[in-house]
Each structure stands twice: as C-alpha cells, then as structure tokens.
mmCIF file of N, CA and C and ligand atoms in Angstrom:
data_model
loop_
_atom_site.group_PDB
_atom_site.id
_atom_site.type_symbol
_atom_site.label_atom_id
_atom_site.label_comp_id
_atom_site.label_asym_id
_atom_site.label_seq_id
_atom_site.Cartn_x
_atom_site.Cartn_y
_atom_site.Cartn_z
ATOM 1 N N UNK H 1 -0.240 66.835 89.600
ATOM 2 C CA UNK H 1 0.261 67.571 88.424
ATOM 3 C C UNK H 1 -0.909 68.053 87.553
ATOM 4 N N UNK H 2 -2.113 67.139 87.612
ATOM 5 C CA UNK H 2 -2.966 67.599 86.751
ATOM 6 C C UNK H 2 -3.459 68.785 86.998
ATOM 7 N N UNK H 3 -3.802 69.023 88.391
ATOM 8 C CA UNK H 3 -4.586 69.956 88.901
ATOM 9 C C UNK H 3 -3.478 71.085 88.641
ATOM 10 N N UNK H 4 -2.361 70.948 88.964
ATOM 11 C CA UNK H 4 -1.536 72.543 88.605
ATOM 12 C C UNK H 4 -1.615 73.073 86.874
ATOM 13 N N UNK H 5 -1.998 72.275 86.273
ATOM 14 C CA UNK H 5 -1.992 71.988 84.914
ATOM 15 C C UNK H 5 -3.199 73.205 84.744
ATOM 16 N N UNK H 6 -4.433 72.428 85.271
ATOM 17 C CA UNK H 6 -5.467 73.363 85.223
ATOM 18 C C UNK H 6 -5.965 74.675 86.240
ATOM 19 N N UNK H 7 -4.594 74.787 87.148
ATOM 20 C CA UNK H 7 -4.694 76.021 87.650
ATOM 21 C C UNK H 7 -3.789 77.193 86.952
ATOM 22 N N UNK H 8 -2.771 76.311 86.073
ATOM 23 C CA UNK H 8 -2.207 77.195 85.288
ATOM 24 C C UNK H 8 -3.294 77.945 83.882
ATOM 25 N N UNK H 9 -3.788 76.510 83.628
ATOM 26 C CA UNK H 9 -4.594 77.227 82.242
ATOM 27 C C UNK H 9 -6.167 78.329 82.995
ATOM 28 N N UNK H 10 -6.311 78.214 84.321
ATOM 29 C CA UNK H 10 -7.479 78.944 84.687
ATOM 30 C C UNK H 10 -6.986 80.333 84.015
ATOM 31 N N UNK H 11 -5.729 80.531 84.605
ATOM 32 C CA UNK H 11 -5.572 82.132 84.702
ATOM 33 C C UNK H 11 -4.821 82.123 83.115
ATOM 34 N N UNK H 12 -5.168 81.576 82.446
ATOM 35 C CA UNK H 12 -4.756 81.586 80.971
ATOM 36 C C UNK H 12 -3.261 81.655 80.826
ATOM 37 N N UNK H 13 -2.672 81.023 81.843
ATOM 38 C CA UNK H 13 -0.668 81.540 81.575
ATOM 39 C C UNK H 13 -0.587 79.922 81.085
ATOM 40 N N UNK H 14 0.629 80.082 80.116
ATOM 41 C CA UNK H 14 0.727 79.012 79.092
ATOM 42 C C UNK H 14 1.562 77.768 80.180
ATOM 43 N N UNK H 15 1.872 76.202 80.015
ATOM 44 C CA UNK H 15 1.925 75.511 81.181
ATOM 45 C C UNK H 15 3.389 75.232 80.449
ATOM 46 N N UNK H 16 4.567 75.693 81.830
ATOM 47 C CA UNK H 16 5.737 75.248 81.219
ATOM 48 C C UNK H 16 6.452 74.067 82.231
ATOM 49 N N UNK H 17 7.274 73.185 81.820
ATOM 50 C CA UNK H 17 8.106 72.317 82.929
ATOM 51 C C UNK H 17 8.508 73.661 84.083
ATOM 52 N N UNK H 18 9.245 74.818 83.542
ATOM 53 C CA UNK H 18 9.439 75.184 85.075
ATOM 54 C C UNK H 18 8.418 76.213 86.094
ATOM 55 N N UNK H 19 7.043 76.580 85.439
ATOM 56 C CA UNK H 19 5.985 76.638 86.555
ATOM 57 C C UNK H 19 5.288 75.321 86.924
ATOM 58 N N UNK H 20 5.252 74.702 86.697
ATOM 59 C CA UNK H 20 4.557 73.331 87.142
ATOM 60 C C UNK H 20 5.983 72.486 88.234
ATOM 61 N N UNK H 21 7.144 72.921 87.538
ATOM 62 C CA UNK H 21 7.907 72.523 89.189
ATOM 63 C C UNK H 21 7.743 73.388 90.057
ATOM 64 N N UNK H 22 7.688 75.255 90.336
ATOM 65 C CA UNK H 22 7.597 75.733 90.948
ATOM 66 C C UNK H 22 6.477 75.864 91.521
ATOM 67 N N UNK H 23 4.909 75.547 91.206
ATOM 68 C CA UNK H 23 3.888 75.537 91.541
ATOM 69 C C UNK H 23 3.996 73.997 92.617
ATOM 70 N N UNK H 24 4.450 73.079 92.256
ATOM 71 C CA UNK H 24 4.751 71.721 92.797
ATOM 72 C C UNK H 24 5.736 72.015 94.219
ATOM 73 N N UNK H 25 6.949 72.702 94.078
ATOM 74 C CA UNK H 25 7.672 73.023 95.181
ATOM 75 C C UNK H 25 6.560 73.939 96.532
ATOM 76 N N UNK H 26 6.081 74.440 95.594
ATOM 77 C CA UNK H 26 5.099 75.536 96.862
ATOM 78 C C UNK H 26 3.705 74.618 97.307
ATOM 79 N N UNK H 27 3.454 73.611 96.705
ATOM 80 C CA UNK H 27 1.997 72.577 97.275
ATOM 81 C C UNK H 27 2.839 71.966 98.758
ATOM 82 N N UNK H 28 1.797 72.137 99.569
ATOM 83 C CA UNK H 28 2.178 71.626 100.525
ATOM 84 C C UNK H 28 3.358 71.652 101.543
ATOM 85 N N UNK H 29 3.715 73.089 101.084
ATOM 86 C CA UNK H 29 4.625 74.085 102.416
ATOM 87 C C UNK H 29 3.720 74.955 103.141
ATOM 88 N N UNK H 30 3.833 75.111 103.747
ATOM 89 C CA UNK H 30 2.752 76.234 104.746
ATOM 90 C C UNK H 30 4.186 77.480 105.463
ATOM 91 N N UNK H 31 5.140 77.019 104.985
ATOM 92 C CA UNK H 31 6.063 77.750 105.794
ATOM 93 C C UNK H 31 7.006 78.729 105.292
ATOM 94 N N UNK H 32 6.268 79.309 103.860
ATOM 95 C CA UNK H 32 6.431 80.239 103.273
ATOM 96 C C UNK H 32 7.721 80.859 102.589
ATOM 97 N N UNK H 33 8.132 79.749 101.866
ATOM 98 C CA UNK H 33 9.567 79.867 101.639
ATOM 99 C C UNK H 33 10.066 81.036 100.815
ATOM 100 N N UNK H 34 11.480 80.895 101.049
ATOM 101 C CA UNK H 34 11.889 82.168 99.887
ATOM 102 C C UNK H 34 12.718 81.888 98.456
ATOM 103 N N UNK H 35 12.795 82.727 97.494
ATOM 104 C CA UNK H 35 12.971 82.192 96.369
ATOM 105 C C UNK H 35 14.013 81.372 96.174
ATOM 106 N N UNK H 36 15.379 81.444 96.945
ATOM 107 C CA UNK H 36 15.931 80.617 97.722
ATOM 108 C C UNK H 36 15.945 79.231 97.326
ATOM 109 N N UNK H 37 14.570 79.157 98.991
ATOM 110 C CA UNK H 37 14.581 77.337 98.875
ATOM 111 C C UNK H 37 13.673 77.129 98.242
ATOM 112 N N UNK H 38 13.140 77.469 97.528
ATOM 113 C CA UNK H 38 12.052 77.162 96.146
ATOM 114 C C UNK H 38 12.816 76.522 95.149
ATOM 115 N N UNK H 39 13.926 77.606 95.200
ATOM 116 C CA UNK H 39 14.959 76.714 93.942
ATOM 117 C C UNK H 39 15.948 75.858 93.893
ATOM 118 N N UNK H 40 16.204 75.802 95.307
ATOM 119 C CA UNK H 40 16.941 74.334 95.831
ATOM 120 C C UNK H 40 16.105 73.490 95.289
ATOM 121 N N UNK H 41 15.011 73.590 96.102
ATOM 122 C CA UNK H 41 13.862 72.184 95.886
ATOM 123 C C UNK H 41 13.800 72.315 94.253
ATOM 124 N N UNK H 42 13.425 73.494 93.465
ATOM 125 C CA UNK H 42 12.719 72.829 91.854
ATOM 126 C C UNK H 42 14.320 72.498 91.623
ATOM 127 N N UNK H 43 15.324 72.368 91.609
ATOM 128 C CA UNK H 43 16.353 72.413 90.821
ATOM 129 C C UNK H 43 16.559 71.131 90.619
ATOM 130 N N UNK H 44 16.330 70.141 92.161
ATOM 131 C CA UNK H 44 16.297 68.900 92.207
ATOM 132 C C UNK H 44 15.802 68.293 91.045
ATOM 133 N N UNK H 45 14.764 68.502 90.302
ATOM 134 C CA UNK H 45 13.634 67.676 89.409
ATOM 135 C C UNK H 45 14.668 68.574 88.141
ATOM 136 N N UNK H 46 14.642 70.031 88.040
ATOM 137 C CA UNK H 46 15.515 70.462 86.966
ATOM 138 C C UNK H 46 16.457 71.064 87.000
ATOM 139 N N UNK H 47 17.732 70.160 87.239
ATOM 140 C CA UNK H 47 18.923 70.825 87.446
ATOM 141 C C UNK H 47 19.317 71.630 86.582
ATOM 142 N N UNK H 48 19.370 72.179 85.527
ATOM 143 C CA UNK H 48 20.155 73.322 84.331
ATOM 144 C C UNK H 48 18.572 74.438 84.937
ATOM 145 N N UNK H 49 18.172 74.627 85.819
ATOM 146 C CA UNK H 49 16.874 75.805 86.033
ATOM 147 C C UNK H 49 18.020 76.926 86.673
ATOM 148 N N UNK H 50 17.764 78.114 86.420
ATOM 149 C CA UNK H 50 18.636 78.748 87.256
ATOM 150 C C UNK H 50 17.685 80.150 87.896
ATOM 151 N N UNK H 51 18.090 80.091 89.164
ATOM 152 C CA UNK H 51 17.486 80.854 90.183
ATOM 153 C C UNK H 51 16.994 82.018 89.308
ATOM 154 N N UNK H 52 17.348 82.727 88.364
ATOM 155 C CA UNK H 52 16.617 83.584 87.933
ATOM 156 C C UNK H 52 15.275 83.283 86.914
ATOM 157 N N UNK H 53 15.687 82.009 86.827
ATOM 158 C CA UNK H 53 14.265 81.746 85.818
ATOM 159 C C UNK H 53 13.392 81.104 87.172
ATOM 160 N N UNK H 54 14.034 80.769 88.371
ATOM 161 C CA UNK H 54 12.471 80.287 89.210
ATOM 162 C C UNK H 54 12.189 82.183 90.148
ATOM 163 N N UNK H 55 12.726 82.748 90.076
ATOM 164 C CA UNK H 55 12.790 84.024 90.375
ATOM 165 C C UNK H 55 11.653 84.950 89.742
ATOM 166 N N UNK H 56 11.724 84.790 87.585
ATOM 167 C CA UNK H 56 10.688 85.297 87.376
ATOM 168 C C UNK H 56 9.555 84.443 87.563
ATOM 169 N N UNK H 57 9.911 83.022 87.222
ATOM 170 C CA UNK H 57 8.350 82.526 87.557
ATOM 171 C C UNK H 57 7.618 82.551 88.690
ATOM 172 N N UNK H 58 7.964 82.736 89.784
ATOM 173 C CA UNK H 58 7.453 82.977 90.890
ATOM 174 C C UNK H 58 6.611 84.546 91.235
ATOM 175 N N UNK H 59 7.328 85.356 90.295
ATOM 176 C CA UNK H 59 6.803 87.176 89.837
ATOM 177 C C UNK H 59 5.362 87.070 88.737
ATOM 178 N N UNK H 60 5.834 85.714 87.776
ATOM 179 C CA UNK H 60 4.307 85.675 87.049
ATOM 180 C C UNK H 60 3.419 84.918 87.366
ATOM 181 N N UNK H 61 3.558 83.817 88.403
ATOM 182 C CA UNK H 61 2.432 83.528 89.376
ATOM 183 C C UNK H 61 2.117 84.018 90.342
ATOM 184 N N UNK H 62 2.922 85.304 91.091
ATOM 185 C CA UNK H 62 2.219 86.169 91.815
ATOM 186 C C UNK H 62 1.233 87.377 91.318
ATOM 187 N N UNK H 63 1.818 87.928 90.466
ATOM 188 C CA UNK H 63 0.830 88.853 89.273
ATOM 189 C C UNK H 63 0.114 87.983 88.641
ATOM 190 N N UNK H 64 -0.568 86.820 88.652
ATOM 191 C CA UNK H 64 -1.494 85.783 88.013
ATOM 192 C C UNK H 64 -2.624 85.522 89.086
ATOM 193 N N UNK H 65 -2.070 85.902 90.471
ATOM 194 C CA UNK H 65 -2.854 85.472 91.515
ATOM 195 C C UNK H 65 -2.543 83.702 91.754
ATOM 196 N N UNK H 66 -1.830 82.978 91.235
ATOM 197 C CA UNK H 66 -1.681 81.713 91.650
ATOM 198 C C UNK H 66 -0.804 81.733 93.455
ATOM 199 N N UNK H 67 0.163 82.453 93.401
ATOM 200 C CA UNK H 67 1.118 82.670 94.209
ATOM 201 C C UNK H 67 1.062 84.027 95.356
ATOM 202 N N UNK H 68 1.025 84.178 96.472
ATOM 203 C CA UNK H 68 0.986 85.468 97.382
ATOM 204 C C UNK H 68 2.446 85.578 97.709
ATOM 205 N N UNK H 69 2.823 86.337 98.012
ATOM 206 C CA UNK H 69 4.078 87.066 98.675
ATOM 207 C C UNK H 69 3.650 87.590 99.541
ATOM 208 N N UNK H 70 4.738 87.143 100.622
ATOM 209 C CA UNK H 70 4.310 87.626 102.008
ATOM 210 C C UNK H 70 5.443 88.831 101.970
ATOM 211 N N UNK H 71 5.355 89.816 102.054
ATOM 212 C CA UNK H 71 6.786 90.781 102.430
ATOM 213 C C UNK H 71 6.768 91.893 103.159
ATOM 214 N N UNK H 72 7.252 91.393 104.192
ATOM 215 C CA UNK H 72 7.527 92.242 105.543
ATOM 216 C C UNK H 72 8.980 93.375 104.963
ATOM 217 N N UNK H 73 8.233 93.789 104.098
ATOM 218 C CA UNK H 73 9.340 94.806 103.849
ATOM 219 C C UNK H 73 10.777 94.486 104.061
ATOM 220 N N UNK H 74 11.225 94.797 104.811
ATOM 221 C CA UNK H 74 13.042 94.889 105.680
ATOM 222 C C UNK H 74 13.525 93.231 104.875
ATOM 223 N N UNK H 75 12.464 92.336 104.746
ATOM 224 C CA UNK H 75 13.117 90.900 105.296
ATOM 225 C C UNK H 75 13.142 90.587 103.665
ATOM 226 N N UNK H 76 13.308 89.306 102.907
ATOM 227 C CA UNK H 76 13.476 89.475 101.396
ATOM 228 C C UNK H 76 12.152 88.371 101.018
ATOM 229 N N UNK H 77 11.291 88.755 100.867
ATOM 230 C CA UNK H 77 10.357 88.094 99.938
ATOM 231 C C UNK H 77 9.861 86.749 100.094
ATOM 232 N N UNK H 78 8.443 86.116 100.453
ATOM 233 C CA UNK H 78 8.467 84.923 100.636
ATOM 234 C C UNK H 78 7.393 84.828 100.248
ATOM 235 N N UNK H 79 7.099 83.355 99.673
ATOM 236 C CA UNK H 79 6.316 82.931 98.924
ATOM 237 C C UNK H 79 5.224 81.763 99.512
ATOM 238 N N UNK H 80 3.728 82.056 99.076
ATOM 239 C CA UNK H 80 2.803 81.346 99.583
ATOM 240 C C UNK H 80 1.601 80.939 98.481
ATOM 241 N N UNK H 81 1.217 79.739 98.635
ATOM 242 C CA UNK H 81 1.075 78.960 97.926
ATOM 243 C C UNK H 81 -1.055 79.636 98.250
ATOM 244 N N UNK H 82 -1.169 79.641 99.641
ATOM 245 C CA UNK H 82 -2.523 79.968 100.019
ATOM 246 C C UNK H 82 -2.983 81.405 99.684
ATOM 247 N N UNK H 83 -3.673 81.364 98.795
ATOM 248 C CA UNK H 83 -3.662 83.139 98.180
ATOM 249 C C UNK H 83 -5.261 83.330 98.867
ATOM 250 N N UNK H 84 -5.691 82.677 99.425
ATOM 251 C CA UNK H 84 -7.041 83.081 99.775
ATOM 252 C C UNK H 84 -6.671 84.171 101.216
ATOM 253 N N UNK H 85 -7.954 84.960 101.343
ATOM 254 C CA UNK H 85 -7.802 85.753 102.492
ATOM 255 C C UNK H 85 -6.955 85.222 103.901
ATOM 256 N N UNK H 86 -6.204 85.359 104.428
ATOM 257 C CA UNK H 86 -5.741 84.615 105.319
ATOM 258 C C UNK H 86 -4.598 85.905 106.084
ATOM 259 N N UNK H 87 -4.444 85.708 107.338
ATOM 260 C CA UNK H 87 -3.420 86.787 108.068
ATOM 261 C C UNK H 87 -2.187 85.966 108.603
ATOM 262 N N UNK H 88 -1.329 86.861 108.966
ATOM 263 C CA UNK H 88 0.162 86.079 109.322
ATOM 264 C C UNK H 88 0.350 86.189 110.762
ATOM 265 N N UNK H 89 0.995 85.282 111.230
ATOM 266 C CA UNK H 89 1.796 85.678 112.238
ATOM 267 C C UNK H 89 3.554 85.309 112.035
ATOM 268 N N UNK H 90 4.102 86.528 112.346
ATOM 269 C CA UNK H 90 5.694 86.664 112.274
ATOM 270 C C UNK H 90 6.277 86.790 113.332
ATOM 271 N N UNK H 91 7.296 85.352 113.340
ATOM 272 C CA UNK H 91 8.415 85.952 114.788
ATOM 273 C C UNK H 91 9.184 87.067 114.094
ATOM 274 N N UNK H 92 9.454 87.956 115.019
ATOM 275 C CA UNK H 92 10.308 88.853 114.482
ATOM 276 C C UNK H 92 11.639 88.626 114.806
ATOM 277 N N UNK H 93 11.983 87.510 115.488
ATOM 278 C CA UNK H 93 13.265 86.721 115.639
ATOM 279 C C UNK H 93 13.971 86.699 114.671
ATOM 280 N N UNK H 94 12.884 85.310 114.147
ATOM 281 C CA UNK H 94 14.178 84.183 113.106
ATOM 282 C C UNK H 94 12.860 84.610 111.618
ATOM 283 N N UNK H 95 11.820 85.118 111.624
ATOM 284 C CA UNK H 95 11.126 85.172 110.565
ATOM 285 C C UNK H 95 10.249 84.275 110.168
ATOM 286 N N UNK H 96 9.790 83.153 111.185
ATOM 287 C CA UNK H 96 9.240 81.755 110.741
ATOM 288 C C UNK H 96 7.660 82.446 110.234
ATOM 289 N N UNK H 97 6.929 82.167 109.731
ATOM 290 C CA UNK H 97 5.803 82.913 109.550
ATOM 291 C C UNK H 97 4.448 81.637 109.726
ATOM 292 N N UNK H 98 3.474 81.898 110.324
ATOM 293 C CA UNK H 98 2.568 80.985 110.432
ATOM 294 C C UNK H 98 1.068 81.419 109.963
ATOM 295 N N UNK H 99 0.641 80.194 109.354
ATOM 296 C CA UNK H 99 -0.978 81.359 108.945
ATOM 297 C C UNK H 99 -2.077 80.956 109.720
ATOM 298 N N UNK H 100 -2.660 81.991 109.536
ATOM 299 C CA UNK H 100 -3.639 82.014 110.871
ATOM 300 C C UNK H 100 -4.970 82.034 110.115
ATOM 301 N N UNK H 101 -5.488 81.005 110.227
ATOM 302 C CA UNK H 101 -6.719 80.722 109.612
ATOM 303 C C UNK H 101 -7.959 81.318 109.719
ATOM 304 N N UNK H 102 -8.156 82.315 110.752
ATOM 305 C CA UNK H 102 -9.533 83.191 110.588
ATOM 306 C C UNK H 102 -8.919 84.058 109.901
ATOM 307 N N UNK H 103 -9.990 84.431 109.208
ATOM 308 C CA UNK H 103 -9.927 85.641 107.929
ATOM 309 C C UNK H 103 -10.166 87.098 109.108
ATOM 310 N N UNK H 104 -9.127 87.568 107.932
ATOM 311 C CA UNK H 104 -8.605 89.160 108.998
ATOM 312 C C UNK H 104 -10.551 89.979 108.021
ATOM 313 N N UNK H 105 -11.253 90.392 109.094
ATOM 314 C CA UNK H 105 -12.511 91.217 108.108
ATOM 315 C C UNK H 105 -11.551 92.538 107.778
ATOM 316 N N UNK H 106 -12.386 92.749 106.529
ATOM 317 C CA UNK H 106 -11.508 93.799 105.743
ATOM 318 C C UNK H 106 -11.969 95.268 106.378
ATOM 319 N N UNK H 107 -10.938 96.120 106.097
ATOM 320 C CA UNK H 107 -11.325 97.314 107.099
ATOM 321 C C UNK H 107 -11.598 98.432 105.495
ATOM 322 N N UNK H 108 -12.926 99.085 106.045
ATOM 323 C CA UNK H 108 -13.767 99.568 104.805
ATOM 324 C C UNK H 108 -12.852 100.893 104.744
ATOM 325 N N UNK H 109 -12.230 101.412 103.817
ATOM 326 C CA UNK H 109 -11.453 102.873 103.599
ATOM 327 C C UNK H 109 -12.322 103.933 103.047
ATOM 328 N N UNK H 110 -13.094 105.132 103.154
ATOM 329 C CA UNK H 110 -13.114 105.482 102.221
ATOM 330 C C UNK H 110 -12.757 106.233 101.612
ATOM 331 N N UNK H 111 -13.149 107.346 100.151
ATOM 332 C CA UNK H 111 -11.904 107.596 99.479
ATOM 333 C C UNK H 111 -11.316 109.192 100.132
ATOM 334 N N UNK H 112 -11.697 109.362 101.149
ATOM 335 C CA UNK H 112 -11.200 110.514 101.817
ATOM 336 C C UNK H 112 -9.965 110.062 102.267
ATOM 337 N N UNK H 113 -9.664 109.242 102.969
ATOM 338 C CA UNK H 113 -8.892 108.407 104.073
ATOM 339 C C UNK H 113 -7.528 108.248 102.592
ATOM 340 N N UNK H 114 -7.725 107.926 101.328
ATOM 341 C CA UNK H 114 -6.654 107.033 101.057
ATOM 342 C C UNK H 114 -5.954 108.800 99.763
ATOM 343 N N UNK H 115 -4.817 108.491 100.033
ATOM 344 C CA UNK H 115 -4.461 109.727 98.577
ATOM 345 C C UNK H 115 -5.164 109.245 97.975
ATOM 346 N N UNK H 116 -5.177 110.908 96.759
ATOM 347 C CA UNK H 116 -6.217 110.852 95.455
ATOM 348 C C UNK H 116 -5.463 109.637 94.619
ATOM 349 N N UNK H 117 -6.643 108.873 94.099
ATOM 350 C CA UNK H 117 -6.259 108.125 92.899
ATOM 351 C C UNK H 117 -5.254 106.647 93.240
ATOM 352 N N UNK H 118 -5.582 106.937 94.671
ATOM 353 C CA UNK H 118 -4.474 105.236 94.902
ATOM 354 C C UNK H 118 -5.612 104.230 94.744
ATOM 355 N N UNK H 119 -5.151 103.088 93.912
ATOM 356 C CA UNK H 119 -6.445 102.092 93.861
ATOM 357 C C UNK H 119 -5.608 100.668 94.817
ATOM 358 N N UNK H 120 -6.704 100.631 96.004
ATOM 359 C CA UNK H 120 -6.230 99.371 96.972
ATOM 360 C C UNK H 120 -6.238 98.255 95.970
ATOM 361 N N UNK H 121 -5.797 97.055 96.136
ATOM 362 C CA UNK H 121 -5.677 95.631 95.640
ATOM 363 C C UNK H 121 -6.214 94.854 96.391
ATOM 364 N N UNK H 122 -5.256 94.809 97.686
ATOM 365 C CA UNK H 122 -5.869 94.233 98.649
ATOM 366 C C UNK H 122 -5.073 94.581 99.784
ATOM 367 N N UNK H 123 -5.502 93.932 100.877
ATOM 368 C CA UNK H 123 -5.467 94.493 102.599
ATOM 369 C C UNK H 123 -4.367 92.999 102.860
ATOM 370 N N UNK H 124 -3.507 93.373 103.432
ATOM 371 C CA UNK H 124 -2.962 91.941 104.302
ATOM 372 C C UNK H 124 -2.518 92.153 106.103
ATOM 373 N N UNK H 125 -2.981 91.407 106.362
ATOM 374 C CA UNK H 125 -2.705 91.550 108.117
ATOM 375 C C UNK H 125 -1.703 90.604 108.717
ATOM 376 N N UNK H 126 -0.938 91.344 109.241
ATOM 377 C CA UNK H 126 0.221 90.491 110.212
ATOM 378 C C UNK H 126 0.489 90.984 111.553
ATOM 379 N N UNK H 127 0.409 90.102 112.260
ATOM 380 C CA UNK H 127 0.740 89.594 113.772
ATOM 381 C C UNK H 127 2.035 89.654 113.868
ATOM 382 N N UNK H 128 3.041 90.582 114.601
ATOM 383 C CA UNK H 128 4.003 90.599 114.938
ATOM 384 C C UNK H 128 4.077 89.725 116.196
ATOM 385 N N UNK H 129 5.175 88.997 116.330
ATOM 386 C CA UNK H 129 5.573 88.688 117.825
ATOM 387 C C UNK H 129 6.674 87.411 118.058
ATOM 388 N N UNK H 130 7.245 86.801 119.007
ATOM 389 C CA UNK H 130 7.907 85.774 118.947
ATOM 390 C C UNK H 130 7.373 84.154 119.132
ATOM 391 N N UNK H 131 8.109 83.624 118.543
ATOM 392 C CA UNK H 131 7.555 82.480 118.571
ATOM 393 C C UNK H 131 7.845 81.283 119.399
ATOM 394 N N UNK H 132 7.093 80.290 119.722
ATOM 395 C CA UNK H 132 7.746 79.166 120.593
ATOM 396 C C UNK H 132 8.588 79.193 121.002
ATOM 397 N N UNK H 133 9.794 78.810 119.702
ATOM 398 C CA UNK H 133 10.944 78.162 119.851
ATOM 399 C C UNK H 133 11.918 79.266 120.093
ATOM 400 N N UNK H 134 11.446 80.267 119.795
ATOM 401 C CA UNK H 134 12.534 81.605 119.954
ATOM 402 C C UNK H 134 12.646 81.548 121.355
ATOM 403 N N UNK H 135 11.189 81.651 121.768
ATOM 404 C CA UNK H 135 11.109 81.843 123.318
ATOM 405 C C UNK H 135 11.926 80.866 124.264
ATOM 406 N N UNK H 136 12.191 79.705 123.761
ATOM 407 C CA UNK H 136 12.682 78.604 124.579
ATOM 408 C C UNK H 136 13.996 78.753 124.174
ATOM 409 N N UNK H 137 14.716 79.379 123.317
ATOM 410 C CA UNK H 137 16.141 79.806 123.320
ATOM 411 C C UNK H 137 16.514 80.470 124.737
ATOM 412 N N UNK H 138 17.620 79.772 124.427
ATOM 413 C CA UNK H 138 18.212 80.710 126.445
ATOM 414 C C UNK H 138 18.467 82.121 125.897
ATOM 415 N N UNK H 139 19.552 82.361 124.703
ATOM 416 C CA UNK H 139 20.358 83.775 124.699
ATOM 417 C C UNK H 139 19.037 84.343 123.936
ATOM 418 N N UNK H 140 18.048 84.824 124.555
ATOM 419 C CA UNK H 140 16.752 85.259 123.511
ATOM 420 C C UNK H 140 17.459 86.851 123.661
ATOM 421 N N UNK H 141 17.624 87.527 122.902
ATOM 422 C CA UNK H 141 17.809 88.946 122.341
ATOM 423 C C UNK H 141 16.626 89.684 122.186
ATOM 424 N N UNK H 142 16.206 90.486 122.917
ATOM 425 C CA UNK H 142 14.623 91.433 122.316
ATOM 426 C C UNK H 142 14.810 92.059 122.120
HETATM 427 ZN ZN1 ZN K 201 11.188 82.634 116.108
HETATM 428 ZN ZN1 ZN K 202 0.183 82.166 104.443
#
C-alpha cells in the first residue's frame, strides 16, 4: 500500500481509498483485465464503489501514466498495470492477452510519413494469433 501511495503522489494525483483499491486490484495480474473484473475485485474491499467511479479512475491513471490500456479496438478495453515498453500477444479467439517481455524497438517515423501536425505518444505492438488452450479445443472455429 505504501508504495501505491507513493506512486500515486509521483505523478502528483491526490491519494484516494478508491485509486489505491484500483491500483491494488491491477498489482499482480498480468492478464489484463477489463473494467469489469477490476470492479468485481475493488468492490470486494469497497462495496458502495460503483463501476463508474472505478471506470473513471482507471481513465485518470491511464492519462497519469500509472495504468496502460491495451485496446484492440473491436474488443472493450483492458487494463495493465506494466506501463513500461512491452508488446502483446492476443488470441484472437477468446482475447487472453500475454506480455511479451522483449521490448518491441521503436520504428523511427519521419514527419513526411505521419499527417501534418499528428503528434505520436507512443508506438504499441501486438502479436495476433491463437493460443494454447484455444488450440487444444476440439470445436476450434478459425
Ligand atoms: Zn485463446
Ligand atoms: Zn501487458
């Protein structure tokens, strides 16, 4: 708790009971949940929380940089706790998402390549494909 304490005050956002449960729900998932089961899990510790208040807090620790969103567009929003450079891999099955620990090198743009006046943020890389357990399903659908 302490340490979320002082990852909240790094980025100067003020420390409330419900980012310090939602920062707490996302330590130690790797499996990138969605706002969903974020709020199953914080609701446990604060039951009167309601999905829209772990909804925005999860929007002001992603615009804080505490929090990444993984979003494969089509699919609804998922949340990751590892904001450092890191690439995905996605079944395109069931959606399980796994991170893949070599850093994707960043691919240099320059400003010919991008419309006038778009300013990049950042680059994210994902690995499409199926996974294990999809594969070991009998009725696999491709
Ligand atoms: Zn799968
Ligand atoms: Zn990740």
């Amino acid at each position: 708790m302490e340490n979320l304490i002082k990852k909240l005050r790094s980025r100067h956002i003020s420390v409330t009971p419900q980012r310090l449960a939602v920062l707490s729900a996302l330590e130690g998932r790797r499996d990138h949940p969605t706002a969903d089961q974020i709020f199953q899990e914080v609701r446990q510790k604060l039951p009167a929380i309601s999905f829209n208040t772990v909804y925005k807090t999860l929007e002001v620790l992603c615009r804080n940089g505490l929090v990444m969103k993984v979003n494969p567009l089509h699919e609804v929003a998922r949340y990751d706790i590892q904001t450092h450079n890191h690439a995905h891999l996605i079944c395109r099955l069931c959606y399980r998402i796994y991170d893949l620990e070599r850093q994707a090198a960043p691919i240099e743009l320059s400003p010919e390549e991008t419309p006038p006046g778009f300013k990049i943020e950042r680059q994210s890389v994902i690995f499409w494909g199926i996974c294990p357990h999809c594969q070991s399903t009998t009725h696999l659908e491709q």
